[in-house]
Short mmCIF file of C-alpha atoms (C1' of nucleotides) in Angstrom, two decimals:
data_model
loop_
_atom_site.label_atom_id
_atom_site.label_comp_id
_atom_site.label_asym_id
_atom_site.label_seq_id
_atom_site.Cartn_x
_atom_site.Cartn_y
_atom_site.Cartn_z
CA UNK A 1 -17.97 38.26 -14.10
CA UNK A 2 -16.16 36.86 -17.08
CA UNK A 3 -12.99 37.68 -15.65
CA UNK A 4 -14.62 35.88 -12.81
CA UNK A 5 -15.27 32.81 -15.04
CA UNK A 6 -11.38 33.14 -16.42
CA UNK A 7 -10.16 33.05 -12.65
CA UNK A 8 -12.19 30.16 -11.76
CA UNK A 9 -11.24 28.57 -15.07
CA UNK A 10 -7.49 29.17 -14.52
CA UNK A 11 -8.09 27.37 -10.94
CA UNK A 12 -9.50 24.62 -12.56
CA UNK A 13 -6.71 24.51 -14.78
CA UNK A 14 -4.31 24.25 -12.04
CA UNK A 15 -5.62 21.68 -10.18
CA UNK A 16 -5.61 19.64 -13.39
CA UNK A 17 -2.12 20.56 -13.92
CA UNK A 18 -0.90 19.26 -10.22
CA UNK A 19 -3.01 16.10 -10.42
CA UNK A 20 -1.24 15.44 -13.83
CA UNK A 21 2.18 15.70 -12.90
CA UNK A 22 1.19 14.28 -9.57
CA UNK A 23 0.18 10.94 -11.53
CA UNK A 24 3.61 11.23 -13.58
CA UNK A 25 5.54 11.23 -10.34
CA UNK A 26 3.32 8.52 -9.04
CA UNK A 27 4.06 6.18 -12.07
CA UNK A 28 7.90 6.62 -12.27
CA UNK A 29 9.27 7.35 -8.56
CA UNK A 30 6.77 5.19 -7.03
CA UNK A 31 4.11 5.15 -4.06
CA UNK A 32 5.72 7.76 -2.09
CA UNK A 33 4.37 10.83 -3.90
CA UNK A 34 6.38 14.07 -2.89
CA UNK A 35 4.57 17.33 -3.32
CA UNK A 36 7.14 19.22 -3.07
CA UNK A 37 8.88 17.22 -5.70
CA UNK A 38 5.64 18.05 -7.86
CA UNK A 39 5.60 21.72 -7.09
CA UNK A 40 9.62 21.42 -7.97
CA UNK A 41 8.35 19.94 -11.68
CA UNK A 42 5.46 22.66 -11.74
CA UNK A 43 7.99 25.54 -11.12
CA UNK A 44 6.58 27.29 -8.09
CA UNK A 45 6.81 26.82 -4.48
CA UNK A 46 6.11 24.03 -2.70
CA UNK A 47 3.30 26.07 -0.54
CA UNK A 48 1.53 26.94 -3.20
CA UNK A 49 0.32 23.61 -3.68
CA UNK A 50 -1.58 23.91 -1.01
CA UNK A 51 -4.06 26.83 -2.69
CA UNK A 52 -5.25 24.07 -4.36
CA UNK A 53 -4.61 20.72 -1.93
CA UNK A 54 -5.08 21.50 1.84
CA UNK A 55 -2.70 18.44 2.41
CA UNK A 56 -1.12 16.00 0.59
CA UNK A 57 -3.55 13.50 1.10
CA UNK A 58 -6.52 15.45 -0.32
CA UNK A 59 -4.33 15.32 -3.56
CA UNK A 60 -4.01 11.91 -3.21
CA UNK A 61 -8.05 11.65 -2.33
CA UNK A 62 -8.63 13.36 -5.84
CA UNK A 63 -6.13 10.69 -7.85
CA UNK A 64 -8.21 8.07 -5.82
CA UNK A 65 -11.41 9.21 -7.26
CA UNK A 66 -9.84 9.87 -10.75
CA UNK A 67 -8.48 6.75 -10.93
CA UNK A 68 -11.83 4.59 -9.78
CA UNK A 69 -13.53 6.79 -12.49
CA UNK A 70 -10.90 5.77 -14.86
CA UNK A 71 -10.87 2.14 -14.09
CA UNK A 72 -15.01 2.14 -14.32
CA UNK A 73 -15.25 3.53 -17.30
CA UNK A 74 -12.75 1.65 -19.16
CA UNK A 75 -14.84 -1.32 -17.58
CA UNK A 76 -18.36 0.25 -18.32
CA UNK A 77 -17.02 0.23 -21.96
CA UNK A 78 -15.81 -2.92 -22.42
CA UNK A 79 -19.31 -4.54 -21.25
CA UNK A 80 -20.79 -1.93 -23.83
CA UNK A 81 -18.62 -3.95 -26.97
CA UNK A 82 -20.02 -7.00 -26.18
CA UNK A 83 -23.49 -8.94 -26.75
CA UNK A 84 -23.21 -11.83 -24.45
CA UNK A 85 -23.53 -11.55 -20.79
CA UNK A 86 -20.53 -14.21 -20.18
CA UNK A 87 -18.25 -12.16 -22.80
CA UNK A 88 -19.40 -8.85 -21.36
CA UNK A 89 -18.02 -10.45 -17.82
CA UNK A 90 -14.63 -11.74 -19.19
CA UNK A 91 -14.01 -8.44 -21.30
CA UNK A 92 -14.63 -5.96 -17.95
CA UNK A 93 -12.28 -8.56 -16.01
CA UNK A 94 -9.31 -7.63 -19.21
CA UNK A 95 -10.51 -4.05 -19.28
CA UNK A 96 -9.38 -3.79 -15.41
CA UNK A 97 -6.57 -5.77 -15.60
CA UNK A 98 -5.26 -3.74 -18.74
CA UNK A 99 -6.02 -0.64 -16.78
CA UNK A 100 -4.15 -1.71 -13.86
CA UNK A 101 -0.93 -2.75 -15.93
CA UNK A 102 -1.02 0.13 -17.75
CA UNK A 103 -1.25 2.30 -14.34
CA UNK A 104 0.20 -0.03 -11.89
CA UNK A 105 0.90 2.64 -9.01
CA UNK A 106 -2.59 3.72 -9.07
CA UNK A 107 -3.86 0.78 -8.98
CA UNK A 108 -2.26 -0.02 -5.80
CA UNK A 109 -3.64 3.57 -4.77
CA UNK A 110 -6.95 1.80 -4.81
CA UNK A 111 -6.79 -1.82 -4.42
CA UNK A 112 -3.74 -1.74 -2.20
CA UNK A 113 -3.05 -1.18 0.91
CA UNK A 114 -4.48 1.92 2.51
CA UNK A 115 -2.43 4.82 2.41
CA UNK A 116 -0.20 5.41 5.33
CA UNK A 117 -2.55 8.27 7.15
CA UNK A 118 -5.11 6.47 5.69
CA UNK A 119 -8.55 8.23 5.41
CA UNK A 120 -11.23 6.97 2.80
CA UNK A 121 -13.53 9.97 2.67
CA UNK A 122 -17.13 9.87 1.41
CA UNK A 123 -16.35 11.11 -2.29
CA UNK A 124 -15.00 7.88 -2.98
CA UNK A 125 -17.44 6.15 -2.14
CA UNK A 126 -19.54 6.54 -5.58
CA UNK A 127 -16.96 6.19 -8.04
CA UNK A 128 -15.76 3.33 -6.42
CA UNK A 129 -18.52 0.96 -6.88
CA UNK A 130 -18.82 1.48 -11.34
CA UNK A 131 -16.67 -1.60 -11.34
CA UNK A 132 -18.46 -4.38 -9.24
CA UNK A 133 -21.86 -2.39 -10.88
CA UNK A 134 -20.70 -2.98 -14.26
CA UNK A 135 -20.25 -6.86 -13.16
CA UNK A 136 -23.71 -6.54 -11.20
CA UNK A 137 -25.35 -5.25 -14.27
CA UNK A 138 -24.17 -8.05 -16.39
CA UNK A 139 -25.56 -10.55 -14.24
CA UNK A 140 -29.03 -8.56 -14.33
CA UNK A 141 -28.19 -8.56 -17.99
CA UNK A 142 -27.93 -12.33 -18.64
CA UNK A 143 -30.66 -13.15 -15.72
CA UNK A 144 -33.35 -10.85 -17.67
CA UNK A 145 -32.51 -12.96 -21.18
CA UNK A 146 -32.55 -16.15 -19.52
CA UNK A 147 -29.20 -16.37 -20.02
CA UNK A 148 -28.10 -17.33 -16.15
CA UNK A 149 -27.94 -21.41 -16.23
CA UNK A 150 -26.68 -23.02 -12.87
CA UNK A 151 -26.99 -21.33 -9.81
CA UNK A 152 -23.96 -21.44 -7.23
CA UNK A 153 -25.04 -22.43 -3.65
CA UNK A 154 -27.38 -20.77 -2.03
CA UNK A 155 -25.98 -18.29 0.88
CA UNK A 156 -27.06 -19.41 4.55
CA UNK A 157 -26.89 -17.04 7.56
CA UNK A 158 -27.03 -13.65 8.39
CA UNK A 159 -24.91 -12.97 5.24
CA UNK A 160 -27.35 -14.20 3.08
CA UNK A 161 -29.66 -11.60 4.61
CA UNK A 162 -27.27 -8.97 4.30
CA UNK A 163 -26.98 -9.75 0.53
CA UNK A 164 -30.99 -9.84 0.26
CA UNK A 165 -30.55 -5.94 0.98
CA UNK A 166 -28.02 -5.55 -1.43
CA UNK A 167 -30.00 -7.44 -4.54
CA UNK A 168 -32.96 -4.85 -3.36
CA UNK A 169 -30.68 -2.12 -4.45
CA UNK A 170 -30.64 -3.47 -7.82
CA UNK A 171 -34.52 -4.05 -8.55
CA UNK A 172 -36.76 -6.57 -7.84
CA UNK A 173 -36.76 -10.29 -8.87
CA UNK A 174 -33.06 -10.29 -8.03
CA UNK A 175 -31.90 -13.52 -5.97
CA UNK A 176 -29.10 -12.99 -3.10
CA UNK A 177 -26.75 -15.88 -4.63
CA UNK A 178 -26.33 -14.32 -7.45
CA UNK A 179 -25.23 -10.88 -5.47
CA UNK A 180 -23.34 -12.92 -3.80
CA UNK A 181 -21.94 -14.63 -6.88
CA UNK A 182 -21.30 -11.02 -8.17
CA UNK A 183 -19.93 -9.64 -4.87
CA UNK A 184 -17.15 -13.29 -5.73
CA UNK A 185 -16.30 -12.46 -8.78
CA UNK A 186 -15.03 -8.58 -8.26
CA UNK A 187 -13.49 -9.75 -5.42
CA UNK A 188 -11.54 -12.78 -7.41
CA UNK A 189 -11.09 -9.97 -10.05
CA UNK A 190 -9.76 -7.41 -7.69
CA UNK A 191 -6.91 -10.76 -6.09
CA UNK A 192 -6.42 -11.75 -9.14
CA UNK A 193 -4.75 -8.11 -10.64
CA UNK A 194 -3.33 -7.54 -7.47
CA UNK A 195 -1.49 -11.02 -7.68
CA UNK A 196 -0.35 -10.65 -10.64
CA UNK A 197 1.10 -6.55 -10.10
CA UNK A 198 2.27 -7.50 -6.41
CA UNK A 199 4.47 -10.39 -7.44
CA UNK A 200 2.41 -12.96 -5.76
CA UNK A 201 2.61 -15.25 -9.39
CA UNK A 202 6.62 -14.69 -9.60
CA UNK A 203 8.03 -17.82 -10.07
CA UNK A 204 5.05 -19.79 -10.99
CA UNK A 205 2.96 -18.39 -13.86
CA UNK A 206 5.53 -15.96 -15.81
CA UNK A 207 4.74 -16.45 -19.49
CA UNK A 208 0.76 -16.30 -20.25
CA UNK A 209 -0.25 -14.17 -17.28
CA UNK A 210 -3.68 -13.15 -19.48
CA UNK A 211 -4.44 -17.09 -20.41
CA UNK A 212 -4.30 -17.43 -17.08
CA UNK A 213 -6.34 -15.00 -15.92
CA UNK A 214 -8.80 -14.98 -18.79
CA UNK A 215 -9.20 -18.94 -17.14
CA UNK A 216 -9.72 -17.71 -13.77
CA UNK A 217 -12.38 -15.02 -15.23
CA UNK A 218 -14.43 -17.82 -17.12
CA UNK A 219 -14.14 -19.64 -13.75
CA UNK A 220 -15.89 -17.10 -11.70
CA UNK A 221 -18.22 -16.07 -15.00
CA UNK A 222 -19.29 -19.85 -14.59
CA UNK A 223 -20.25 -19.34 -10.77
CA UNK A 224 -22.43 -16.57 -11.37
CA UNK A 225 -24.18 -18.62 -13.88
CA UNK A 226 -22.89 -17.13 -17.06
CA UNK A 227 -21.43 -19.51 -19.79
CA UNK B 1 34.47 -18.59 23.40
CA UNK B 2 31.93 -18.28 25.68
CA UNK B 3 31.90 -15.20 25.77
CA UNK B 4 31.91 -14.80 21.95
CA UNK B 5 28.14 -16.77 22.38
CA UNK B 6 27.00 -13.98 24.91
CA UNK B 7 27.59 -11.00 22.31
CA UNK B 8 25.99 -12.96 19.69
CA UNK B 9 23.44 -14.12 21.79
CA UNK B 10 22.72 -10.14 22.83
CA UNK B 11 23.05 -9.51 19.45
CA UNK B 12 20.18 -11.51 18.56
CA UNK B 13 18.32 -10.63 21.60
CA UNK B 14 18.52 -6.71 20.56
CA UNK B 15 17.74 -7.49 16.35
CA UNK B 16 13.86 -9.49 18.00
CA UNK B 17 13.69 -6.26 20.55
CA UNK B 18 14.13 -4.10 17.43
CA UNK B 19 11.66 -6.31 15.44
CA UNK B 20 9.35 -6.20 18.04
CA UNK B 21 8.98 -3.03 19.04
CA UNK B 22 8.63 -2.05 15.37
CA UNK B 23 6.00 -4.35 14.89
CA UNK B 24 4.22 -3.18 17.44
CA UNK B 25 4.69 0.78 16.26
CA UNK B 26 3.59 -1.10 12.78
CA UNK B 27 0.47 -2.10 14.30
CA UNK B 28 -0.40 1.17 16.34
CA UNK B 29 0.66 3.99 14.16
CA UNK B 30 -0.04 2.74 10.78
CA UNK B 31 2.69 1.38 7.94
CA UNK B 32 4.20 4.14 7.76
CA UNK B 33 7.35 2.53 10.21
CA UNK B 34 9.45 5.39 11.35
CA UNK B 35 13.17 3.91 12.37
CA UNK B 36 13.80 7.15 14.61
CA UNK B 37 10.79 6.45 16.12
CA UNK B 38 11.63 2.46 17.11
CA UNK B 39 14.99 3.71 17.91
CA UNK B 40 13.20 6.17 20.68
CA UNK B 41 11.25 3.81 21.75
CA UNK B 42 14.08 1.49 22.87
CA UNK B 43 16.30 4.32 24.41
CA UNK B 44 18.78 4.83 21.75
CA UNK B 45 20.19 6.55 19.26
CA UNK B 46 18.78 6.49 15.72
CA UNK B 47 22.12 5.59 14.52
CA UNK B 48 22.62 2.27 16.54
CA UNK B 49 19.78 0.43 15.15
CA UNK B 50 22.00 0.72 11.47
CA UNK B 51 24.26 -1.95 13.41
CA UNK B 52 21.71 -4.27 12.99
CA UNK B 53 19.51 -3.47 10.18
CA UNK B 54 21.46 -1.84 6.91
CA UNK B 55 18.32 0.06 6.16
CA UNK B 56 14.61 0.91 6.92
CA UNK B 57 14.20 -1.59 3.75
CA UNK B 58 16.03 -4.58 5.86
CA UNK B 59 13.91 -4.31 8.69
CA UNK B 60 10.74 -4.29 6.41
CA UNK B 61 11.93 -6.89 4.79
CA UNK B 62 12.90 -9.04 8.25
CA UNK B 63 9.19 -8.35 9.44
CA UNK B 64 7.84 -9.60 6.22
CA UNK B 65 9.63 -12.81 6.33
CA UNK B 66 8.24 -13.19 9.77
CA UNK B 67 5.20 -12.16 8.93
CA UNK B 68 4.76 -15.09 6.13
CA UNK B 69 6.24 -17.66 8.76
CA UNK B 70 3.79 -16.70 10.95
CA UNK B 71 0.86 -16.65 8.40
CA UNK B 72 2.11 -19.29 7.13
CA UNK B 73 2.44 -21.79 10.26
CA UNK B 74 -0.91 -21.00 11.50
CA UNK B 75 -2.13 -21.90 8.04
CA UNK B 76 -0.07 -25.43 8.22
CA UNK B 77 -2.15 -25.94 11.79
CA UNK B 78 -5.25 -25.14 10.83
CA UNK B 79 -4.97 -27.64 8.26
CA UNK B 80 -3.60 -30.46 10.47
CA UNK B 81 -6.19 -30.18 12.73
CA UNK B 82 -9.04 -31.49 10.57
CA UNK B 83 -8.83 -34.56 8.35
CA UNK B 84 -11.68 -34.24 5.71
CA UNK B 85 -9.42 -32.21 2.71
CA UNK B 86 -12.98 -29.49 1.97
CA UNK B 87 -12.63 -29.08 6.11
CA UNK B 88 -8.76 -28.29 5.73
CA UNK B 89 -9.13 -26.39 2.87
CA UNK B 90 -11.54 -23.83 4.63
CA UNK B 91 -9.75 -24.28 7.74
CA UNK B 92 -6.58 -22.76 5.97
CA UNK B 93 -8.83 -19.82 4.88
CA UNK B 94 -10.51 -19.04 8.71
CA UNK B 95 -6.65 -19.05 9.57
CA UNK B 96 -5.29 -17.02 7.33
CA UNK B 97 -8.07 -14.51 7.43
CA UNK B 98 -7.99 -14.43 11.37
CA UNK B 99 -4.36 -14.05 11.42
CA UNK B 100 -4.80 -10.98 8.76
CA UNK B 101 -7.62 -9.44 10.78
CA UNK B 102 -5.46 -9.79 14.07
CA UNK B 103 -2.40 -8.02 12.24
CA UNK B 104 -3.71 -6.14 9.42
CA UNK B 105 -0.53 -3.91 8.84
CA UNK B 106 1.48 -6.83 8.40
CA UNK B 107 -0.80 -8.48 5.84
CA UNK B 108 -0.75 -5.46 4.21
CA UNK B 109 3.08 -5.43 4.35
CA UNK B 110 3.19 -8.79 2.52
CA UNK B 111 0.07 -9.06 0.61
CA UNK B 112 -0.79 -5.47 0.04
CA UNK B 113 1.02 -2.89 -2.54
CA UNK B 114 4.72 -3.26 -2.22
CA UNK B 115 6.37 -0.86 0.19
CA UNK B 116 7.25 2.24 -1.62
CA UNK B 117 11.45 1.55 -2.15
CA UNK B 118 9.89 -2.02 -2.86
CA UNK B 119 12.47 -4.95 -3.74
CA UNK B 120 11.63 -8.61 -2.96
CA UNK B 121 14.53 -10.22 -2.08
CA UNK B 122 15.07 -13.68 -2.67
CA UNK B 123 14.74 -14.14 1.14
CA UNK B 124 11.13 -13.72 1.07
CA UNK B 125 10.41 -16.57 -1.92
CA UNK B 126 10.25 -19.11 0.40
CA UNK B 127 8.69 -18.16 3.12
CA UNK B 128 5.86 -17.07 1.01
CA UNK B 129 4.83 -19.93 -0.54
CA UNK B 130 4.19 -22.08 3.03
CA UNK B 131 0.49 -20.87 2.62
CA UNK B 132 0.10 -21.95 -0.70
CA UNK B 133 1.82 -25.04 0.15
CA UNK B 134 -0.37 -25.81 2.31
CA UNK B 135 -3.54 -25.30 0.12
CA UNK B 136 -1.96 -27.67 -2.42
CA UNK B 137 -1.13 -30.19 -0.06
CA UNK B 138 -4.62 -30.42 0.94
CA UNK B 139 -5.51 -31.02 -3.10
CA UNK B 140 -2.95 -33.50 -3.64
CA UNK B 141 -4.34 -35.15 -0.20
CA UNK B 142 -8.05 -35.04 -1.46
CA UNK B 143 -6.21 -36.44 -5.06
CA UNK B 144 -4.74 -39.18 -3.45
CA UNK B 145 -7.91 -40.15 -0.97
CA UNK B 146 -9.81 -40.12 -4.36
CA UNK B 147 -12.12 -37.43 -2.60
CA UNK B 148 -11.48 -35.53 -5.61
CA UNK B 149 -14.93 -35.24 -7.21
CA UNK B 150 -15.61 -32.53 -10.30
CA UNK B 151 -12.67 -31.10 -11.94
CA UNK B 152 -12.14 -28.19 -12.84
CA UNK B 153 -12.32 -26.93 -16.50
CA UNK B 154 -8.98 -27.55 -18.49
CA UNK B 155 -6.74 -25.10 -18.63
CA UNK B 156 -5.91 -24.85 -22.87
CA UNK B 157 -2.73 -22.42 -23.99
CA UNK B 158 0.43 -21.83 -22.99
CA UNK B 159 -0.43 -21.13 -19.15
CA UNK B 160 -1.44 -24.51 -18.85
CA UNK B 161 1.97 -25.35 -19.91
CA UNK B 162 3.12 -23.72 -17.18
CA UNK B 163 0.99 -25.06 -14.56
CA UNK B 164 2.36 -28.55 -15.85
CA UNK B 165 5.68 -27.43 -14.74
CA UNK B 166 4.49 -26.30 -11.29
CA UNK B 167 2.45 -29.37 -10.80
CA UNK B 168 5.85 -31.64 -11.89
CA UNK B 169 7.21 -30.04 -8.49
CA UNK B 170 4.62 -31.51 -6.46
CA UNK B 171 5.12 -34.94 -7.65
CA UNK B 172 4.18 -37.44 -10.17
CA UNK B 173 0.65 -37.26 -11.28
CA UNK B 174 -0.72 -34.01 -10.19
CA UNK B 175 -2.85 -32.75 -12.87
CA UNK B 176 -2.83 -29.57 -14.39
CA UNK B 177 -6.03 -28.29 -13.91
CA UNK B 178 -5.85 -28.92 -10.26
CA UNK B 179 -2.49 -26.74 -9.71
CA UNK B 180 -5.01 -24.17 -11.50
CA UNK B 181 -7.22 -24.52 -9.25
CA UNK B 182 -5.27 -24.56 -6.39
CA UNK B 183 -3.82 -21.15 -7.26
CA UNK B 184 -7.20 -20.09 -8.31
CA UNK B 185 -7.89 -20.75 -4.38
CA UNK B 186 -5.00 -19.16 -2.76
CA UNK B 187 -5.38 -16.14 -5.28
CA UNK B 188 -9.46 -15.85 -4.05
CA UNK B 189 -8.61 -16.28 -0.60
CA UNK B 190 -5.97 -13.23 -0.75
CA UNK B 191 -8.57 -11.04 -2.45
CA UNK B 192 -11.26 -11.92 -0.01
CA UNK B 193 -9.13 -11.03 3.19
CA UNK B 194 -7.68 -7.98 1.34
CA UNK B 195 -11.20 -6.66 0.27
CA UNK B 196 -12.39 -6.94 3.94
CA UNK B 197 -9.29 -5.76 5.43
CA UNK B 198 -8.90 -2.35 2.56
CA UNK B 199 -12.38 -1.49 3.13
CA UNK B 200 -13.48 -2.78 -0.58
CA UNK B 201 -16.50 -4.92 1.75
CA UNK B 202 -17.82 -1.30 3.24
CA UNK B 203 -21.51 -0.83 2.84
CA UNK B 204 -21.99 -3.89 1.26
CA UNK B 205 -20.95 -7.18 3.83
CA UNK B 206 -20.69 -5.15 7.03
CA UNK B 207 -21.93 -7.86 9.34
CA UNK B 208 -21.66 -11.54 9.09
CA UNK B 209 -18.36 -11.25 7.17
CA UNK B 210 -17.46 -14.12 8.16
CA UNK B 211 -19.97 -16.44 6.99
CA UNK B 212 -19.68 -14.30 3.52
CA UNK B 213 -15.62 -15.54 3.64
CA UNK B 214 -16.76 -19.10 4.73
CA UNK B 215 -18.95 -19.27 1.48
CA UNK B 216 -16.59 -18.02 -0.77
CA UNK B 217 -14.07 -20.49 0.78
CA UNK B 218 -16.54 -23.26 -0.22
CA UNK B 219 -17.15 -22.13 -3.77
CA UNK B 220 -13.19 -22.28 -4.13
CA UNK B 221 -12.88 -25.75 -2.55
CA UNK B 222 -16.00 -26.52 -4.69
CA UNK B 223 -13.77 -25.81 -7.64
CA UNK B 224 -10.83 -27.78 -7.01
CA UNK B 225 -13.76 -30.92 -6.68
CA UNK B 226 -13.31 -30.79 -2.53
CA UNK B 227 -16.77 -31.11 -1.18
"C1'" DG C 1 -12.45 56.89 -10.64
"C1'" DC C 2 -10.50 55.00 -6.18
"C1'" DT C 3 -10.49 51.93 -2.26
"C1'" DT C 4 -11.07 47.62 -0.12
"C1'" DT C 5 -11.24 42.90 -0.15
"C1'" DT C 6 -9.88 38.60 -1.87
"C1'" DG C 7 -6.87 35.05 -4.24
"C1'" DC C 8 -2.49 33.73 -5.06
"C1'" DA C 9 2.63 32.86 -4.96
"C1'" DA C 10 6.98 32.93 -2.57
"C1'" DG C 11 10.04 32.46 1.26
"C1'" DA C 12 11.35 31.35 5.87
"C1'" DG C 13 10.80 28.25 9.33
"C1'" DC C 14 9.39 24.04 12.32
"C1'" DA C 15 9.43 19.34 13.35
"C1'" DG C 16 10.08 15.20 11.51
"C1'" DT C 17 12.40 11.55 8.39
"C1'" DG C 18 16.38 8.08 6.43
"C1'" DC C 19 20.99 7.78 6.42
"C1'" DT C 20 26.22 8.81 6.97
"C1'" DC C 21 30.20 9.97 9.38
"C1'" DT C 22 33.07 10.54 13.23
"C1'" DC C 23 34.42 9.76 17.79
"C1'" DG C 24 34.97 7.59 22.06
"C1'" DT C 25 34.07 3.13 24.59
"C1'" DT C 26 33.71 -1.62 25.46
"C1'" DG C 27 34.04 -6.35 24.76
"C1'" DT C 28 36.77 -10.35 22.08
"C1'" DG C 29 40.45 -13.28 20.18
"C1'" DT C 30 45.35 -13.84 20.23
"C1'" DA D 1 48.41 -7.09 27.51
"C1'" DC D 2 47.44 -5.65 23.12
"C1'" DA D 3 45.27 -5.04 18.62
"C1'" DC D 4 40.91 -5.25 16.61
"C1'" DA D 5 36.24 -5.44 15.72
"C1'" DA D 6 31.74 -4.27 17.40
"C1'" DC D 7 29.02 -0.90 19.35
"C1'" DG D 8 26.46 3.46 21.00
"C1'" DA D 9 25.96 8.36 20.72
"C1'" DG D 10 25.94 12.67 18.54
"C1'" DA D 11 26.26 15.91 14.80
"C1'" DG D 12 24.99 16.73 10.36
"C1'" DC D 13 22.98 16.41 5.43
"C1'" DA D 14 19.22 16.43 2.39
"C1'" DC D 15 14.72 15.59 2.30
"C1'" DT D 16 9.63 15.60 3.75
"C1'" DG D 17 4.63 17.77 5.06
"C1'" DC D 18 2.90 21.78 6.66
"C1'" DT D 19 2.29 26.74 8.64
"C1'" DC D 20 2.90 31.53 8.80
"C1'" DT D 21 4.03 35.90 7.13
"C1'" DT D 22 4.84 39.06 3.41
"C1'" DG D 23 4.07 41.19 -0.99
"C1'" DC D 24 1.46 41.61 -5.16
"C1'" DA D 25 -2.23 41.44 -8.60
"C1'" DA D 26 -6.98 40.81 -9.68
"C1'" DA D 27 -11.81 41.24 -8.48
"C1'" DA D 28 -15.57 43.76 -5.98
"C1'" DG D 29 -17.80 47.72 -3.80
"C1'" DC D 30 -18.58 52.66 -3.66
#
DNA sequence: GCTTTTGCAAGAGCAGTGCTCTCGTTGTGT
DNA sequence: ACACAACGAGAGCACTGCTCTTGCAAAAGC
């Protein structure tokens, strides 16, 4: 059963092998990942890829997850460095946006637009959400040490209801605004890397890209109270 | 001579078909446009569509022009329509975001991760900008109504610089801060209709969406002082 | 020990893609 | 009427994702 283990360990090997190449290919010939251009660069045939990938978007389902794991934790660790809840904000918003200019391609695997035969299977789902719960938990952070000063406007409607279920997720004593204030802020995060990697700021802000966005991060740190 | 018009009036009849029918295969089988496909679909031969578009890239790059008029000029009517600058300014956003959720492969073609062989060609500049126009239109209209009430927080470094330089091509007096903010806006409102459209909203905001855009429109307008 | 089952890799092959080239045809300007 | 440019169709190239069959080596059962 050793030999066993060694098989299962060679496997695992493997896989890691394809993903790795797999996120080479992705970062210099672009979105349009070819596997038998991988299994070319892995020296074997272009079938056996599939032993370990029933289709090419299951490989690209388990670069998805890697790369919302990789995002999180570089964002988990940033809020770690830091004391104040308003510094722990801004330095998660850089720790992304680093991440995402240092891996460009896979951030568009995840913040983009879907993938052609586009299919967001449950195993995503979890690793997806260590980003906006990093912000969520640095809100609960600064709310716990008093920390939180103004409030931003109080959600009306069924919305407001639907955040009231969300806040419940994160323990008691937490108000919907600042959910929803939370919810803003990844979502200003998430436009405002995308922006700048999808050439939406050509042409207008091309020097101090990270002034600017370090701005736009106090801005939305502000709305959720933190300052 | 007349004659001359008819084959260039065909001509341009046959480029829209083309157009057409691949935005509708665009919208139907996903963004992954197949030119063979388009060509099928219109009775001829793959070949014969290379008469009128160079490449798969040209007639990407034709539909995303179109797409950003289109965006675009429902944007500029949304904000005609209502004369209080806040109103227009969230007015803009319902438009955008209803023209996005009506055609969500072609926001994704302009607003999502560039197309694989991506390459922005100067064609597009312009016709991209008509929505952000518009938002900053509705600032310097607020500006000049004095309905400008809170600013902003000054932008400080070299980014601000910049935003100084953008704000000179709106016209004398146009602060700083408010070109900020008005790209702050336009940056927010893409990342709000990209989150919902990309599926980043899933078990979260999975009812009144809506309203949730509507408040986040607010906040923005909130920021550039529109109230 | 030997046999059987399983896991794996390779190759051929299918249907599809973007794109090029050639070859007739048809309409246009002189 | 003639030369020329525009056009459509077809064949073909290199590529893709994926399947199926074949052969081989390692693990499991007796």
């Amino acid at each position: 059963m050793k030999a066993a283990n060694l098989r299962a360990r060679v496997r695992a090997e493997m896989t890691e092998e394809i993903k790795q190449v797999a996120r080479r290919h992705l970062a210099t010939d672009g979105a349009d990942l070819s596997l038998r251009a991988v299994a070319r660069d892995l020296g074997m045939a272009s079938s056996a890829v599939y032993r370990y990938f029933a289709s090419r978007d299951e490989l690209l389902t388990a670069l998805i997850i890697d790369a919302y794991d990789a995002v999180g934790q570089d964002a988990e660790q940033a809020a770690a460095a830091h004391e104040d809840p308003a510094e722990k904000w801004v330095a998660i918003g850089h720790a992304v946006r680093d991440w995402a200019l240092a891996n460009p391609h896979q951030w568009a695997l995840i913040y983009g637009s879907p993938v052609p035969g586009y299919q967001a299977p449950r195993d995503t789902v979890v690793p997806a959400t260590r980003v906006i719960f990093a912000l969520a938990e640095t809100i609960r952070l600064g709310l716990a040490d008093g920390r939180i000063a103004t409030v931003p406007p109080q959600p009306a409607g069924r919305f407001g209801e639907e955040l009231v279920a969300i806040a419940e997720q994160f323990g008691p004593d937490v108000p919907a605004h600042l959910v929803g204030a939370g919810l803003y802020g990844f979502i200003h995060l998430c436009g405002a890397v995308s922006a700048e990697l999808f050439g939406q700021l050509n042409n207008g802000i091309d020097d101090d890209r990270r002034g600017f966005f370090e701005w736009q991060m106090r801005a939305t740190a502000a709305f959720a109270g933190l300052s």
